[in-house]
Amino acid sequence: MANSYRVDERGVLNNFAIEPKMYVDDTEKAGFTPYAELLNGRLAMIGFVSLLITEAATGHGLIWLLGNL
């Protein structure tokens, strides 16, 4: 894509947006797929480490924190 504009056969400038090429990704990203399980595990690890950091910073556990919201 050298130019971001088009000129028709009469020499008239056509400066409308050029549509991108469409494609279909055949890999499944929903349900019990390896991708979903990997993402779920990573998010669980982030949540667990965040809980440990919060508990170390405040000196109280999760139940105390939720009770005092």
XYZ file of C-alpha atoms in Angstrom:
69
model
C 0.000 0.000 0.000
C 2.205 2.791 -1.304
C -0.410 5.545 -1.336
C -3.236 6.224 1.052
C -5.422 7.607 -1.742
C -6.729 6.400 -5.099
C -7.210 8.164 -8.422
C -9.836 6.771 -10.790
C -9.616 6.536 -14.612
C -10.795 10.161 -15.050
C -8.100 11.492 -12.737
C -10.572 12.278 -9.931
C -9.218 11.837 -6.424
C -10.994 9.221 -4.331
C -9.918 9.913 -0.753
C -12.344 7.580 0.993
C -10.966 5.020 3.400
C -9.398 1.922 1.911
C -10.987 -1.140 3.484
C -8.602 -3.646 5.061
C -8.506 -7.247 3.911
C -10.694 -9.481 6.040
C -9.653 -12.883 7.342
C -11.091 -15.501 9.664
C -9.069 -16.889 12.555
C -9.957 -20.566 12.893
C -8.594 -21.041 16.407
C -11.201 -21.278 19.142
C -10.793 -18.818 22.022
C -13.904 -19.731 24.050
C -14.835 -22.735 26.147
C -12.452 -25.227 27.745
C -9.554 -24.684 25.377
C -5.867 -24.692 26.309
C -5.776 -20.922 25.710
C -8.650 -20.314 28.135
C -7.132 -22.559 30.801
C -3.746 -20.837 30.482
C -5.351 -17.398 30.785
C -7.420 -18.529 33.774
C -4.314 -19.861 35.537
C -2.370 -16.660 34.936
C -5.211 -14.489 36.250
C -5.527 -16.727 39.327
C -1.805 -16.344 40.036
C -2.045 -12.553 39.707
C -5.017 -12.500 42.104
C -3.295 -14.719 44.653
C -0.085 -12.669 44.652
C -2.137 -9.455 44.920
C -3.923 -10.901 47.950
C -0.602 -11.793 49.593
C 0.790 -8.303 48.960
C -2.373 -6.682 50.352
C -2.259 -8.878 53.434
C 1.421 -8.108 54.025
C 0.857 -4.365 53.578
C -2.187 -4.074 55.865
C -1.485 -6.815 58.387
C -5.045 -8.150 58.068
C -6.533 -11.053 56.135
C -9.090 -11.117 53.340
C -12.090 -11.709 55.627
C -11.207 -8.653 57.736
C -10.753 -6.526 54.606
C -14.097 -7.600 53.165
C -15.840 -7.042 56.492
C -14.596 -3.456 56.715
C -15.469 -2.192 53.244
